[in-house]
Amino acid sequence: MLIAFQDRLRLPWRGGAKRISPAALAPALIIPLMICLAALNSKTAIVLMLTLIGFTCWGLQVAEGTATKTSFFRSWIVFSVFYMVIIFESAVPLLELLPEENYLLLSLSIGALYMLYRVQKLASLDLVTTQYGNTPRDELPGITEASSGEEQAEQQAHEAVTLMADTVLGIEDDEDENEDANLMQHSQPNICEICRKVTPRRAYHCVICGSCVKRRSHHSFWLNCCIGERNYRCYLLALVLSECALLLGANLTLTAVCHPFLVVRLLGIPLLLPDDCSEVFEDFELGISFVVAAYALLISGYITFVLLRQLYLWWRGTTLHEYKRISTPNGNRNRVWSNWRAILK
């Protein structure tokens, strides 16, 4: 019965009905139920927010541990934005908001959604789907063995010549050895051990996507795609716009439903912050608005952590995947700045 239900769960679409995953449909029911229950009183809101944090951490760990490609988290983002916009435009008293503030919030939200859309569209361009060079895939193991034998012969010959030179001249040149090693390393083909493809440098295999990704940073379960070379800048810009939209929306909502106080005036524009929100749960609409604002602040806190981590890795000139594999030694600033210049190419 469950298989038949999943097969019949389809959405009418141009060119034929498309199957809808139950995991993608679940947030459409969970989010409004959570918001309505949290709007009852403060204790219920605190319990549900803490439960949401624990459930999210557990779900991400399960998805990462089992290498499962799921659309649940992406659907959670879509329905979260949908419900937050509806509640902000309907429940929040717009008479206390300036039209410019409302237009700015909508502009930031549309910009963030567009950049997230671009991240997903550009993710397919980072996948290594073709062979680099004219080498057929069946010949890759032979090339690996042949190149290994040639490299061993060249290495033995190089060691013999170096030993004779050191014996006669009595000198050692570590820099020349390092340069020869670097040249030999760059001359070797970079072959993925999983998919057996010749890949460019700094391309790593993603088990979830089932392909190698150019300059792979990590697999984003929230967007259901990998962050790599082509969509990395769009990903950072999407995080910045999302952070601004969430903080602005939360501030406008809290200052509208709570008792605000003036902090400062910037160029004639008052900057307000909420002061007393003890009466928000006395009215259901005010309670929903307050819960949505707290939910937006919770998401913005998570985005702040992700954004700061990505900016730190960008300054280090590495990616999250590379940082997890090999940590940069302390004091090796040449490695840091060389990777930083490479990521800006």
Coordinates of C-alpha atoms in Angstrom, one line a residue:
M1 CA 0.0 0.0 0.0
L2 CA 2.8 2.4 0.8
I3 CA 4.5 1.7 -2.6
A4 CA 1.2 2.2 -4.4
F5 CA 0.6 5.5 -2.5
Q6 CA 4.1 6.8 -3.4
D7 CA 3.6 5.9 -7.0
R8 CA 0.2 7.7 -7.2
L9 CA 1.5 10.8 -5.4
R10 CA 2.1 12.8 -8.6
L11 CA 1.8 16.5 -9.6
P12 CA 0.3 17.5 -12.9
W13 CA 3.0 19.0 -15.1
R14 CA 3.6 19.9 -18.7
G15 CA 4.8 16.9 -20.5
G16 CA 3.4 14.4 -18.0
A17 CA 2.7 14.1 -14.3
K18 CA 5.8 14.1 -12.0
R19 CA 6.1 12.0 -9.0
I20 CA 6.4 13.8 -5.6
S21 CA 8.5 12.3 -2.9
P22 CA 6.8 12.0 0.5
A23 CA 10.0 13.5 2.0
A24 CA 9.5 16.6 -0.1
L25 CA 5.9 16.9 0.9
A26 CA 6.4 16.4 4.7
P27 CA 7.6 20.0 5.5
A28 CA 4.4 21.4 4.0
L29 CA 2.5 19.9 6.9
I30 CA 5.1 20.0 9.6
I31 CA 6.0 23.7 9.4
P32 CA 2.5 25.2 9.8
L33 CA 1.6 22.7 12.5
M34 CA 4.8 23.6 14.4
I35 CA 4.1 27.4 14.0
C36 CA 0.5 27.1 15.2
L37 CA 1.4 25.0 18.3
A38 CA 4.3 27.3 19.2
A39 CA 2.0 30.3 19.0
L40 CA -0.1 29.0 22.0
N41 CA 2.3 30.0 24.8
S42 CA 5.9 30.7 25.5
K43 CA 6.7 27.3 27.0
T44 CA 5.4 25.4 24.0
A45 CA 7.4 27.7 21.7
I46 CA 10.7 27.1 23.6
V47 CA 10.1 23.3 23.6
L48 CA 9.3 23.2 19.9
M49 CA 12.3 25.4 19.0
L50 CA 14.7 23.1 20.9
T51 CA 13.1 20.1 19.4
L52 CA 13.5 21.6 16.0
I53 CA 17.2 22.1 16.6
G54 CA 17.8 18.6 17.8
F55 CA 15.7 17.1 15.0
T56 CA 17.7 19.1 12.4
C57 CA 21.1 18.1 13.8
W58 CA 20.0 14.4 13.9
G59 CA 18.6 14.5 10.4
L60 CA 21.8 16.0 8.9
Q61 CA 24.0 13.5 10.7
V62 CA 21.8 10.6 9.4
A63 CA 21.8 11.9 5.9
E64 CA 25.6 12.5 5.9
G65 CA 26.3 9.1 7.6
T66 CA 24.2 7.1 5.2
A67 CA 25.2 9.3 2.1
T68 CA 21.5 9.8 1.3
K69 CA 20.4 12.2 -1.4
T70 CA 17.1 13.6 -0.1
S71 CA 15.0 16.5 -1.1
F72 CA 13.6 16.9 2.5
F73 CA 15.9 19.8 3.6
R74 CA 15.5 21.7 0.3
S75 CA 11.7 21.4 0.6
W76 CA 12.0 22.6 4.2
I77 CA 13.7 25.8 2.9
V78 CA 11.1 26.4 0.2
F79 CA 8.1 26.0 2.5
S80 CA 9.7 27.9 5.3
V81 CA 10.2 30.9 3.1
F82 CA 6.7 30.5 1.7
Y83 CA 5.0 30.5 5.1
M84 CA 7.2 33.3 6.5
V85 CA 6.3 35.6 3.6
I86 CA 2.6 34.8 3.9
I87 CA 2.6 35.4 7.7
F88 CA 4.6 38.6 7.4
E89 CA 2.4 40.1 4.7
S90 CA -0.9 39.1 6.4
A91 CA -0.5 38.8 10.1
V92 CA 2.1 41.5 10.8
P93 CA 0.5 44.9 11.1
L94 CA 1.7 46.6 8.0
L95 CA 0.4 50.0 9.2
E96 CA 3.4 50.2 11.5
L97 CA 5.9 49.5 8.7
L98 CA 7.3 51.9 6.1
P99 CA 6.7 51.0 2.5
E100 CA 10.4 51.3 1.9
E101 CA 11.1 48.7 4.6
N102 CA 8.7 46.3 3.0
Y103 CA 10.1 46.8 -0.5
L104 CA 13.7 46.3 0.8
L105 CA 12.7 43.0 2.5
L106 CA 11.0 41.7 -0.6
S107 CA 14.0 42.7 -2.7
L108 CA 16.5 40.9 -0.4
S109 CA 14.2 37.8 -0.3
I110 CA 13.9 37.7 -4.1
G111 CA 17.6 38.2 -4.5
A112 CA 18.4 35.4 -2.0
L113 CA 16.0 33.0 -3.7
Y114 CA 17.4 33.8 -7.1
M115 CA 21.0 33.2 -6.0
L116 CA 20.0 29.9 -4.4
Y117 CA 18.4 28.9 -7.7
R118 CA 21.6 29.8 -9.5
V119 CA 23.6 27.7 -7.1
Q120 CA 21.5 24.6 -8.1
K121 CA 21.7 25.4 -11.8
L122 CA 25.4 25.8 -11.8
A123 CA 26.0 22.7 -9.7
S124 CA 25.6 20.5 -12.7
L125 CA 28.5 22.3 -14.5
D126 CA 30.9 21.3 -11.7
L127 CA 30.3 17.6 -12.2
V128 CA 33.1 15.8 -14.1
T129 CA 31.2 13.9 -16.8
T130 CA 33.8 13.7 -19.6
Q131 CA 37.3 12.5 -19.8
Y132 CA 40.1 15.1 -19.8
G133 CA 42.2 14.5 -22.8
N134 CA 41.9 11.8 -25.5
T135 CA 42.4 8.9 -23.2
P136 CA 39.6 6.2 -23.2
R137 CA 38.2 5.1 -19.9
D138 CA 39.2 1.5 -20.5
E139 CA 42.9 2.4 -20.9
L140 CA 43.1 4.3 -17.6
P141 CA 44.3 1.3 -15.5
G142 CA 47.0 0.5 -18.1
I143 CA 48.1 4.1 -18.1
T144 CA 48.3 4.1 -14.3
E145 CA 50.5 1.0 -14.3
A146 CA 52.7 2.3 -17.1
S147 CA 53.1 5.7 -15.6
S148 CA 54.0 4.1 -12.2
G149 CA 56.7 2.0 -13.8
E150 CA 58.2 4.9 -15.7
E151 CA 58.1 7.0 -12.6
Q152 CA 59.9 4.3 -10.6
A153 CA 62.6 4.1 -13.3
E154 CA 62.9 7.9 -13.4
Q155 CA 63.1 8.1 -9.6
Q156 CA 65.8 5.5 -9.4
A157 CA 67.9 7.2 -12.1
H158 CA 67.4 10.6 -10.4
E159 CA 68.5 9.1 -7.0
A160 CA 71.6 7.6 -8.6
V161 CA 72.6 10.9 -10.3
T162 CA 72.0 12.8 -7.1
L163 CA 74.1 10.4 -5.0
M164 CA 77.0 10.7 -7.5
A165 CA 76.8 14.4 -7.5
D166 CA 76.7 14.6 -3.7
T167 CA 79.7 12.2 -3.4
V168 CA 81.8 14.2 -5.9
L169 CA 80.9 17.7 -4.9
G170 CA 79.7 17.1 -1.3
I171 CA 76.7 19.4 -1.6
E172 CA 73.0 19.0 -1.1
D173 CA 70.3 21.0 -2.7
D174 CA 66.9 20.5 -1.1
E175 CA 65.2 23.1 -3.2
D176 CA 66.1 21.4 -6.5
E177 CA 64.8 18.1 -5.1
N178 CA 61.5 19.8 -4.1
E179 CA 61.1 21.3 -7.5
D180 CA 61.7 18.0 -9.2
A181 CA 59.2 16.3 -6.9
N182 CA 56.6 19.0 -7.7
L183 CA 57.2 18.7 -11.4
M184 CA 56.9 14.9 -11.2
Q185 CA 53.7 15.2 -9.2
H186 CA 52.1 17.7 -11.7
S187 CA 53.0 15.4 -14.6
Q188 CA 51.0 12.5 -13.1
P189 CA 47.4 12.1 -14.2
N190 CA 44.9 12.7 -11.4
I191 CA 42.7 9.6 -11.6
C192 CA 39.7 9.1 -9.3
E193 CA 39.9 5.8 -7.4
I194 CA 36.1 5.5 -7.3
C195 CA 34.8 6.4 -10.8
R196 CA 38.2 5.9 -12.6
K197 CA 38.0 9.2 -14.4
V198 CA 40.9 11.6 -15.2
T199 CA 39.9 14.7 -13.2
P200 CA 41.4 18.1 -12.9
R201 CA 43.4 19.1 -9.9
R202 CA 41.4 19.8 -6.6
A203 CA 38.5 17.7 -7.9
Y204 CA 37.1 15.2 -5.4
H205 CA 34.5 12.5 -5.6
C206 CA 31.1 13.0 -4.0
V207 CA 29.5 9.7 -2.9
I208 CA 26.0 11.4 -2.7
C209 CA 26.1 12.9 -6.2
G210 CA 27.9 9.9 -7.6
S211 CA 30.4 11.9 -9.5
C212 CA 33.6 14.0 -9.1
V213 CA 33.1 17.7 -8.5
K214 CA 35.5 20.4 -9.6
R215 CA 37.1 22.1 -6.5
R216 CA 34.5 20.5 -4.3
S217 CA 33.8 22.3 -1.0
H218 CA 31.0 20.1 0.4
H219 CA 27.6 18.6 -0.3
S220 CA 24.8 20.9 0.8
F221 CA 21.8 18.9 2.0
W222 CA 19.8 22.1 2.2
L223 CA 20.2 22.6 -1.5
N224 CA 20.5 19.0 -2.5
C225 CA 23.7 19.6 -4.6
C226 CA 27.4 20.0 -4.3
I227 CA 29.2 23.4 -3.8
G228 CA 32.1 23.6 -6.2
E229 CA 34.0 25.8 -8.6
R230 CA 31.2 27.3 -10.6
N231 CA 28.6 28.0 -7.9
Y232 CA 30.8 28.8 -4.9
R233 CA 30.6 32.6 -5.3
C234 CA 26.8 32.4 -5.8
Y235 CA 26.6 30.3 -2.7
L236 CA 28.4 32.9 -0.6
L237 CA 26.2 35.7 -2.0
A238 CA 23.1 33.7 -1.3
L239 CA 24.2 33.3 2.3
V240 CA 24.8 37.0 2.7
L241 CA 21.4 38.0 1.1
S242 CA 19.6 35.4 3.2
E243 CA 21.2 36.6 6.4
C244 CA 20.2 40.3 5.6
A245 CA 16.6 39.3 4.7
L246 CA 16.1 37.2 7.8
L247 CA 17.5 39.8 10.2
L248 CA 15.5 42.6 8.6
G249 CA 12.3 40.6 8.6
A250 CA 12.8 39.5 12.2
N251 CA 13.5 43.1 13.3
L252 CA 10.5 44.5 11.5
T253 CA 8.2 41.8 12.9
L254 CA 9.4 42.1 16.5
T255 CA 9.2 45.9 16.5
A256 CA 5.7 45.7 15.1
V257 CA 4.2 43.2 17.6
C258 CA 6.3 44.2 20.6
H259 CA 6.9 47.6 22.3
P260 CA 9.9 49.0 20.4
F261 CA 12.5 51.6 21.5
L262 CA 14.6 54.0 19.4
V263 CA 18.3 53.1 19.3
V264 CA 19.6 55.7 16.8
R265 CA 18.7 57.6 13.7
L266 CA 20.8 56.9 10.6
L267 CA 20.3 59.5 7.8
G268 CA 16.8 60.3 9.2
I269 CA 15.8 56.6 9.3
P270 CA 15.0 55.4 12.8
L271 CA 16.6 52.1 14.0
L272 CA 14.2 50.3 16.4
L273 CA 14.7 47.3 18.6
P274 CA 12.0 45.3 20.5
D275 CA 11.8 46.0 24.2
D276 CA 8.9 44.2 25.8
C277 CA 7.3 41.1 24.2
S278 CA 5.5 39.7 27.2
E279 CA 2.0 40.3 25.7
V280 CA 2.5 38.7 22.3
F281 CA 0.9 35.4 23.3
E282 CA -2.3 37.0 24.4
D283 CA -3.4 37.3 20.7
F284 CA -3.0 34.4 18.3
E285 CA -2.0 36.5 15.3
L286 CA 0.6 38.4 17.4
G287 CA 1.9 35.0 18.7
I288 CA 2.3 33.6 15.2
S289 CA 4.2 36.7 14.1
F290 CA 6.5 36.4 17.2
V291 CA 7.1 32.7 16.5
V292 CA 8.0 33.4 12.9
A293 CA 10.4 36.1 13.9
A294 CA 12.1 33.8 16.4
Y295 CA 12.2 31.1 13.7
A296 CA 13.9 33.5 11.4
L297 CA 16.5 34.5 14.0
L298 CA 17.1 30.8 14.6
I299 CA 17.8 30.2 10.9
S300 CA 19.9 33.4 10.7
G301 CA 22.1 32.1 13.5
Y302 CA 22.8 28.9 11.6
I303 CA 23.5 30.8 8.4
T304 CA 25.9 33.1 10.3
F305 CA 27.9 30.0 11.5
V306 CA 28.0 28.6 7.9
L307 CA 29.0 32.0 6.4
L308 CA 31.8 32.7 8.9
R309 CA 33.2 29.2 8.3
Q310 CA 33.1 29.6 4.5
L311 CA 34.8 33.0 4.7
Y312 CA 37.5 31.6 7.0
L313 CA 38.2 28.8 4.6
W314 CA 38.2 31.2 1.7
W315 CA 40.8 33.3 3.5
R316 CA 42.8 30.1 4.1
G317 CA 42.7 29.4 0.4
T318 CA 41.1 26.0 0.9
T319 CA 37.8 24.3 0.8
L320 CA 35.8 22.4 3.5
H321 CA 36.6 19.1 1.9
E322 CA 40.3 19.8 1.8
Y323 CA 40.3 21.2 5.3
K324 CA 38.7 18.0 6.7
R325 CA 41.2 15.8 4.8
I326 CA 44.5 17.5 5.6
S327 CA 44.8 20.4 8.0
T328 CA 47.3 23.1 7.1
P329 CA 50.4 22.9 9.4
N330 CA 50.9 25.8 11.8
G331 CA 53.3 28.4 10.5
N332 CA 53.2 27.3 6.9
R333 CA 52.0 30.6 5.5
N334 CA 53.3 29.8 2.0
R335 CA 50.9 27.0 1.7
V336 CA 48.0 29.2 2.8
W337 CA 48.7 32.1 0.4
S338 CA 49.4 29.8 -2.5
N339 CA 46.0 28.1 -2.0
W340 CA 44.4 31.5 -1.6
R341 CA 45.8 32.7 -4.9
A342 CA 44.7 29.5 -6.6
I343 CA 41.1 29.8 -5.5
L344 CA 40.8 33.3 -6.9
K345 CA 41.8 32.2 -10.4

